[in-house]
Amino acid sequence: MADARRKLDIVAETGPVGSARIHDSAPKHVAGEAFYIDDIAAPEGLLHAYLGLSGIAHGQLTSLDLDAVRAAPGVVSVLTAADIPGANDISSTHRHDEPVFATDRILFHGQPLFAVVAETREQARHAAVLAKAEYAEETPLLDIAAARAAGGRLVTDPLKLERGDVATAMAASPRRLKGAMTIGGQEHFYLESQIALAIPGEDEDMTLLVSTQHPSEVQHMVAAVLGVGSHAVTVEVRRMGGGFGGKETQANLFACVAAIAARKLKRPVKLRPDRDDDMAITGKRHDFVCDYEIGFDDEGRIHALDAVYAARCGWNADLSGPVTDRALFHMDNCYFYPAVRARSEPLFTNTCSNTAFRGFGGPQGMVGAERFIEEVAYATGLDPLEVRRRNLYGGGGRDVTPYHQTVEDNIAADVIAELERRCDYQARKADIREANRASPIVKRGIALTPVKFGISFTATWFNQAGALVHVYTDGTVALNHGGTEMGQGLYIKVAQVVAQAFGIGLDQVKITATTTGKVPNTSATAASSGSDLNGMAALDACETIKKRLREFAAKHWQVEAEDIAFLPGRVKIGAREIAFKDLIAAAYMARVQLSATGFYATPKIHWDRKAGRGHPFYYFAYGAAAAEVAIDTLTGEYRVERVDILHDCGQSLNPAIDKGQIEGGFVQGMGWLTTEELVWDKKGRLWTHAPSTYKIPVASDRPRVFNVHLLENAPNREPTIHRSKAVGEPPLMLAISVLHALSDAVASVGDHRICPRLDAPATPERVLDAVERVRAEAAR
């Protein structure tokens, strides 16, 4: 592998790219000086909106009395569907199944019925609960089992992936087994809640400051509900206090309500829900039930696999189609299945409409893949890591995915081997087995799991980006692009690309807020593609300006264009070197255009959903993690003692930012698979709607020992921005190692003869239940 990498002959340039730089907002974050929307000085005449929500999960709204709301102190107006000048629809699909305000049918508990607008936020909040609604209540469908029992209504078309003759291969397999796994959902729990500030302008103009990952979609949605063209709406995002996918489509509601109110009242309007209401209204990570049948042999090699991934999607389609598609795209993880069939089942339920969340269905698909491996390992009595190795993608026809894309950049085996050596996995495993024999109560477990994550939007048209770069006469640069900053470090990475392109310092590049008024038709900052897309678009703009500068300099100083080079801190023009700012000053006097747009569209990718075939991913990002845990077999409580990670970032644009993403993604994934549990009551009310009832990881939950390393000398095979790889989503799935380390610890009570079949989230209660079940089965 090392020789192959050397053949790429890629040498990192000196300069900002590839160096560890702090996040551009880090000092402001620490000092409390970073401006979020709620920190901005209130514009003159600001009003506050708040949503009135349904009190049932399913039924008919028979009457809605808003007199008490209108009469409440400070109330200026009350909005219902009748006040919407355009379409009462904010669905992100062609299905038109998501109204701003319900008018008759109630489909989940917390569905918006109206909005109240008042002089203060507290007045609006208090007035919103004064409405008197009457319903003809019906029994809600709240989970996958209930949805299936009621006939299995789908919110969108399902997907089937198939390769090989599954029936024949299954029948011919020496051994077969069937099983099912429940995989829980997850609340985004971004620090900054949903928020929008709408400011009306002259004519039909509307400017919005919104905490959103998808400014262009908000722009189009607001235009539609106002009944105006998109050119009349400008959406700006300087930064979000976290997003994780929860602000890709979910911001639409809040922006549209604020805009409707601002349009009607001709005054600025802000809408920010409380945390409880935010959690009740907005969608979450999809929970799944994965049913599977596996054909395999005594050597632990899988011959055939048939799986169905059923998801609780909620009351409308939202992004459930592409989310459940991506779950199937990742149900192989790093493994080759000679014959495979996978089907999605995106089920309608009377719960909030589940949506994008870091990994976008991929984590759920991958959790299923690792369960398949675990089942085979316990059935054959083999080490799970050895079963993983025997089923990895490789040469000789073992390199085609279930969606018929050839895996061209397979480095999973090398990553696993290097991490296994780095963390002394085998010796530690032997020590743990020995320690467990002497410890009747506290049992330890260890697991090493890999990750292969596809990078690109599977909606091919989203794989494009634009940028705008201005160079001013003093040599400073203003940078704007379509990507949004939610703490992940996208802005600083793209600024590094621009600084390197011009050979200037980062202090000379001004990062400006993302706005639809500068870069139009942007894609969501999602699918781990922010740096890939926007970095390349920004570089394209820089190269356009540099081409003009070379042509000018060649003519002005009478040298060949190829004798001009942009070096760190200077520009070489033939035999002379001058400062970048001096070149810019001279170019301006010669009337050279010093501003340019840039554009980038990801090459090679294509996808035929109907056929279930294509090349949906530009490349794959790889990684592996080894986790060690200790469980108390009397209570089910546990600790994560140590985690070692080796992750593939290609040729990292910024190792400090990338390591932060790996650490944060891992801990967020660990929370999803262990402590974060979503609970609804029989009436469809979300019980886990606040930090008091929903447990995200805290500092004391982190691994006691946490070693994170980037894979070295591993530039991307594809010509991405400086040969880097995406790092936003893939690290989350490294936390699957924790789930399997817990499973290993549980299995120790049965001498590793029984598969624990530990579902997620592996709460202490589930761990204790698994311990008792394994112990009882072992005693038979």
Tab-separated table of C-alpha atoms in Angstrom, residues 72-318:
chain	number	residue	atom	x	y	z
A	72	ALA	CA	-53.460	37.961	26.105
A	73	PRO	CA	-51.157	40.811	27.186
A	74	GLY	CA	-48.758	42.032	24.521
A	75	VAL	CA	-50.215	39.973	21.684
A	76	VAL	CA	-50.055	41.769	18.339
A	77	SER	CA	-51.328	39.051	16.022
A	78	VAL	CA	-52.214	35.375	15.737
A	79	LEU	CA	-51.395	33.476	12.545
A	80	THR	CA	-53.075	30.385	11.137
A	81	ALA	CA	-52.986	28.712	7.740
A	82	ALA	CA	-55.422	31.358	6.511
A	83	ASP	CA	-52.714	34.017	6.940
A	84	ILE	CA	-50.260	32.346	4.590
A	85	PRO	CA	-50.141	34.379	1.363
A	86	GLY	CA	-48.556	31.568	-0.645
A	87	ALA	CA	-48.471	27.788	-0.193
A	88	ASN	CA	-49.123	26.118	3.153
A	89	ASP	CA	-46.340	23.654	2.449
A	90	ILE	CA	-42.697	23.306	3.479
A	91	SER	CA	-42.049	19.733	2.392
A	92	SER	CA	-38.571	19.106	1.036
A	93	THR	CA	-39.898	16.539	-1.450
A	94	HIS	CA	-42.424	16.588	-4.265
A	95	ARG	CA	-44.996	14.926	-1.991
A	96	HIS	CA	-46.271	18.187	-0.452
A	97	ASP	CA	-46.993	16.445	2.828
A	98	GLU	CA	-45.728	19.002	5.363
A	99	PRO	CA	-47.992	22.001	6.010
A	100	VAL	CA	-46.715	24.985	7.971
A	101	PHE	CA	-49.885	24.871	10.103
A	102	ALA	CA	-52.296	21.964	10.384
A	103	THR	CA	-55.837	22.737	9.278
A	104	ASP	CA	-57.753	19.523	9.943
A	105	ARG	CA	-55.712	16.320	10.297
A	106	ILE	CA	-53.335	16.046	13.248
A	107	LEU	CA	-50.500	13.632	12.600
A	108	PHE	CA	-48.151	13.986	15.582
A	109	HIS	CA	-48.121	15.378	19.103
A	110	GLY	CA	-46.646	18.862	18.888
A	111	GLN	CA	-47.720	19.622	15.317
A	112	PRO	CA	-47.965	23.411	14.843
A	113	LEU	CA	-51.522	24.730	14.659
A	114	PHE	CA	-50.886	28.481	14.832
A	115	ALA	CA	-48.352	31.111	15.831
A	116	VAL	CA	-48.776	33.999	18.208
A	117	VAL	CA	-46.811	37.226	17.757
A	118	ALA	CA	-46.240	39.518	20.723
A	119	GLU	CA	-44.079	42.382	21.919
A	120	THR	CA	-41.894	40.055	24.005
A	121	ARG	CA	-40.949	36.420	23.792
A	122	GLU	CA	-42.373	35.663	27.224
A	123	GLN	CA	-45.712	37.185	26.269
A	124	ALA	CA	-45.810	35.080	23.114
A	125	ARG	CA	-44.903	31.901	25.022
A	126	HIS	CA	-47.559	32.419	27.660
A	127	ALA	CA	-50.240	33.284	25.105
A	128	ALA	CA	-49.507	30.220	22.958
A	129	VAL	CA	-50.834	27.824	25.620
A	130	LEU	CA	-54.169	29.629	25.983
A	131	ALA	CA	-55.730	28.196	22.832
A	132	LYS	CA	-58.713	25.864	23.201
A	133	ALA	CA	-58.518	23.039	20.699
A	134	GLU	CA	-60.955	20.170	20.348
A	135	TYR	CA	-60.151	16.939	18.591
A	136	ALA	CA	-61.659	13.680	17.426
A	137	GLU	CA	-58.771	11.593	18.692
A	138	GLU	CA	-57.620	8.397	16.980
A	139	THR	CA	-55.143	5.728	18.004
A	140	PRO	CA	-51.630	6.752	16.962
A	141	LEU	CA	-49.048	4.502	15.316
A	142	LEU	CA	-45.966	5.131	17.397
A	143	ASP	CA	-43.366	2.532	16.495
A	144	ILE	CA	-42.270	0.159	13.774
A	145	ALA	CA	-44.212	-2.797	15.143
A	146	ALA	CA	-47.459	-0.810	15.260
A	147	ALA	CA	-46.875	0.576	11.785
A	148	ARG	CA	-46.299	-2.888	10.376
A	149	ALA	CA	-49.331	-4.290	12.178
A	150	ALA	CA	-51.480	-1.546	10.632
A	151	GLY	CA	-50.436	-2.487	7.110
A	152	GLY	CA	-47.050	-0.834	6.791
A	153	ARG	CA	-47.925	2.490	5.171
A	154	LEU	CA	-44.791	4.025	3.658
A	155	VAL	CA	-43.886	7.716	3.537
A	156	THR	CA	-41.873	7.289	0.342
A	157	ASP	CA	-40.873	4.656	-2.185
A	158	PRO	CA	-38.670	1.879	-0.784
A	159	LEU	CA	-35.335	0.832	-2.262
A	160	LYS	CA	-34.043	-2.628	-3.128
A	161	LEU	CA	-30.387	-3.465	-3.708
A	162	GLU	CA	-29.559	-6.880	-5.102
A	163	ARG	CA	-26.526	-8.630	-6.495
A	164	GLY	CA	-26.213	-12.350	-7.204
A	165	ASP	CA	-28.729	-15.167	-6.751
A	166	VAL	CA	-29.605	-14.821	-3.088
A	167	ALA	CA	-32.081	-17.697	-2.898
A	168	THR	CA	-29.685	-20.202	-4.465
A	169	ALA	CA	-26.684	-19.025	-2.460
A	170	MET	CA	-28.679	-19.099	0.777
A	171	ALA	CA	-29.938	-22.607	0.108
A	172	ALA	CA	-26.411	-23.796	-0.700
A	173	SER	CA	-24.827	-22.230	2.381
A	174	PRO	CA	-23.439	-24.793	4.858
A	175	ARG	CA	-25.000	-22.878	7.734
A	176	ARG	CA	-27.823	-20.336	8.076
A	177	LEU	CA	-29.296	-18.169	10.796
A	178	LYS	CA	-31.967	-15.529	11.189
A	179	GLY	CA	-32.214	-12.597	13.569
A	180	ALA	CA	-33.407	-9.077	14.184
A	181	MET	CA	-31.848	-5.991	15.707
A	182	THR	CA	-33.388	-2.820	17.087
A	183	ILE	CA	-31.355	0.344	16.509
A	184	GLY	CA	-32.493	3.440	18.384
A	185	GLY	CA	-32.844	7.022	17.208
A	186	GLN	CA	-31.089	10.119	18.502
A	187	GLU	CA	-31.859	13.748	19.300
A	188	HIS	CA	-29.492	16.253	17.678
A	189	PHE	CA	-29.184	18.352	20.842
A	190	TYR	CA	-27.428	21.220	19.111
A	191	LEU	CA	-26.450	23.869	21.682
A	192	GLU	CA	-28.199	26.654	19.782
A	193	SER	CA	-31.857	25.808	19.280
A	194	GLN	CA	-33.720	26.467	16.056
A	195	ILE	CA	-34.026	30.222	15.470
A	196	ALA	CA	-34.960	32.641	12.711
A	197	LEU	CA	-35.074	36.430	12.471
A	198	ALA	CA	-37.074	37.866	9.561
A	199	ILE	CA	-36.653	41.510	8.514
A	200	PRO	CA	-39.066	42.871	5.901
A	201	GLY	CA	-37.777	45.261	3.275
A	202	GLU	CA	-39.283	47.382	0.574
A	203	ASP	CA	-41.548	45.905	-2.076
A	204	GLU	CA	-41.689	42.159	-1.349
A	205	ASP	CA	-38.121	41.799	-0.088
A	206	MET	CA	-37.411	39.673	2.973
A	207	THR	CA	-34.054	39.165	4.683
A	208	LEU	CA	-33.662	36.316	7.133
A	209	LEU	CA	-30.953	35.367	9.597
A	210	VAL	CA	-31.471	31.640	10.155
A	211	SER	CA	-29.631	28.857	11.940
A	212	THR	CA	-29.674	26.503	8.967
A	213	GLN	CA	-27.388	24.141	7.095
A	214	HIS	CA	-29.299	24.800	3.870
A	215	PRO	CA	-29.770	28.539	3.209
A	216	SER	CA	-30.993	28.017	-0.345
A	217	GLU	CA	-33.733	25.622	0.702
A	218	VAL	CA	-34.906	28.066	3.376
A	219	GLN	CA	-34.855	30.788	0.703
A	220	HIS	CA	-37.037	28.741	-1.636
A	221	MET	CA	-39.433	27.683	1.139
A	222	VAL	CA	-39.900	31.231	2.399
A	223	ALA	CA	-40.481	32.453	-1.153
A	224	ALA	CA	-43.121	29.759	-1.657
A	225	VAL	CA	-45.074	30.513	1.529
A	226	LEU	CA	-44.916	34.251	0.811
A	227	GLY	CA	-45.928	33.738	-2.808
A	228	VAL	CA	-42.912	35.590	-4.215
A	229	GLY	CA	-39.882	34.714	-6.297
A	230	SER	CA	-36.706	33.454	-4.676
A	231	HIS	CA	-34.959	36.653	-5.801
A	232	ALA	CA	-37.001	38.569	-3.192
A	233	VAL	CA	-35.654	36.488	-0.284
A	234	THR	CA	-32.130	36.609	1.133
A	235	VAL	CA	-30.972	34.139	3.771
A	236	GLU	CA	-27.770	34.713	5.750
A	237	VAL	CA	-25.901	32.349	8.079
A	238	ARG	CA	-22.702	33.402	9.834
A	239	ARG	CA	-22.536	30.416	12.153
A	240	MET	CA	-24.711	27.844	13.871
A	241	GLY	CA	-24.362	26.567	17.387
A	242	GLY	CA	-24.360	23.009	16.098
A	243	GLY	CA	-26.413	21.333	13.424
A	244	PHE	CA	-25.573	17.631	12.944
A	245	GLY	CA	-28.205	17.398	10.187
A	246	GLY	CA	-30.962	18.768	12.411
A	247	LYS	CA	-30.881	22.102	10.602
A	248	GLU	CA	-30.895	20.772	7.051
A	249	THR	CA	-34.694	20.799	6.583
A	250	GLN	CA	-35.974	21.429	10.093
A	251	ALA	CA	-35.148	25.151	10.013
A	252	ASN	CA	-37.745	25.679	7.271
A	253	LEU	CA	-40.695	25.836	9.674
A	254	PHE	CA	-39.218	28.480	11.942
A	255	ALA	CA	-37.962	30.664	9.101
A	256	CYS	CA	-41.261	30.515	7.255
A	257	VAL	CA	-43.369	31.382	10.307
A	258	ALA	CA	-41.106	34.344	11.138
A	259	ALA	CA	-41.302	35.528	7.519
A	260	ILE	CA	-45.098	35.207	7.333
A	261	ALA	CA	-45.433	37.281	10.502
A	262	ALA	CA	-42.921	39.895	9.320
A	263	ARG	CA	-44.674	40.192	5.989
A	264	LYS	CA	-48.110	40.643	7.587
A	265	LEU	CA	-47.040	43.050	10.322
A	266	LYS	CA	-44.264	44.859	8.408
A	267	ARG	CA	-41.989	44.569	11.416
A	268	PRO	CA	-39.002	42.319	12.187
A	269	VAL	CA	-40.000	39.027	13.839
A	270	LYS	CA	-37.870	36.497	15.698
A	271	LEU	CA	-38.869	32.922	16.492
A	272	ARG	CA	-36.895	30.758	18.916
A	273	PRO	CA	-38.573	27.747	20.568
A	274	ASP	CA	-37.749	26.478	24.033
A	275	ARG	CA	-35.595	23.369	24.166
A	276	ASP	CA	-38.604	21.218	25.117
A	277	ASP	CA	-40.671	22.412	22.161
A	278	ASP	CA	-37.682	22.206	19.831
A	279	MET	CA	-37.215	18.552	20.775
A	280	ALA	CA	-40.938	17.780	20.487
A	281	ILE	CA	-41.365	19.419	17.064
A	282	THR	CA	-38.200	18.571	15.179
A	283	GLY	CA	-37.170	15.257	13.647
A	284	LYS	CA	-34.404	13.006	14.917
A	285	ARG	CA	-32.132	10.204	13.777
A	286	HIS	CA	-34.276	7.383	12.408
A	287	ASP	CA	-34.601	4.320	14.566
A	288	PHE	CA	-34.585	1.019	12.681
A	289	VAL	CA	-35.453	-2.636	13.022
A	290	CYS	CA	-33.154	-4.773	10.904
A	291	ASP	CA	-34.397	-8.286	10.066
A	292	TYR	CA	-31.785	-10.535	8.507
A	293	GLU	CA	-30.943	-14.000	7.279
A	294	ILE	CA	-27.303	-14.990	6.815
A	295	GLY	CA	-25.808	-17.930	4.952
A	296	PHE	CA	-22.223	-18.746	5.925
A	297	ASP	CA	-19.692	-21.537	6.408
A	298	ASP	CA	-17.632	-22.945	9.285
A	299	GLU	CA	-14.716	-20.697	8.326
A	300	GLY	CA	-16.829	-17.623	9.100
A	301	ARG	CA	-17.237	-16.521	5.496
A	302	ILE	CA	-20.591	-15.095	4.517
A	303	HIS	CA	-22.120	-16.645	1.383
A	304	ALA	CA	-25.486	-14.911	1.260
A	305	LEU	CA	-27.309	-12.142	3.052
A	306	ASP	CA	-30.941	-11.044	2.947
A	307	ALA	CA	-31.880	-8.018	5.071
A	308	VAL	CA	-34.783	-5.626	5.547
A	309	TYR	CA	-34.173	-2.252	7.192
A	310	ALA	CA	-37.464	-0.849	8.531
A	311	ALA	CA	-37.416	2.730	9.814
A	312	ARG	CA	-39.723	4.839	11.956
A	313	CYS	CA	-39.965	7.840	9.656
A	314	GLY	CA	-42.676	9.911	11.286
A	315	TRP	CA	-45.587	11.821	9.826
A	316	ASN	CA	-44.133	12.980	6.507
A	317	ALA	CA	-41.445	12.003	4.043
A	318	ASP	CA	-38.907	14.745	4.835
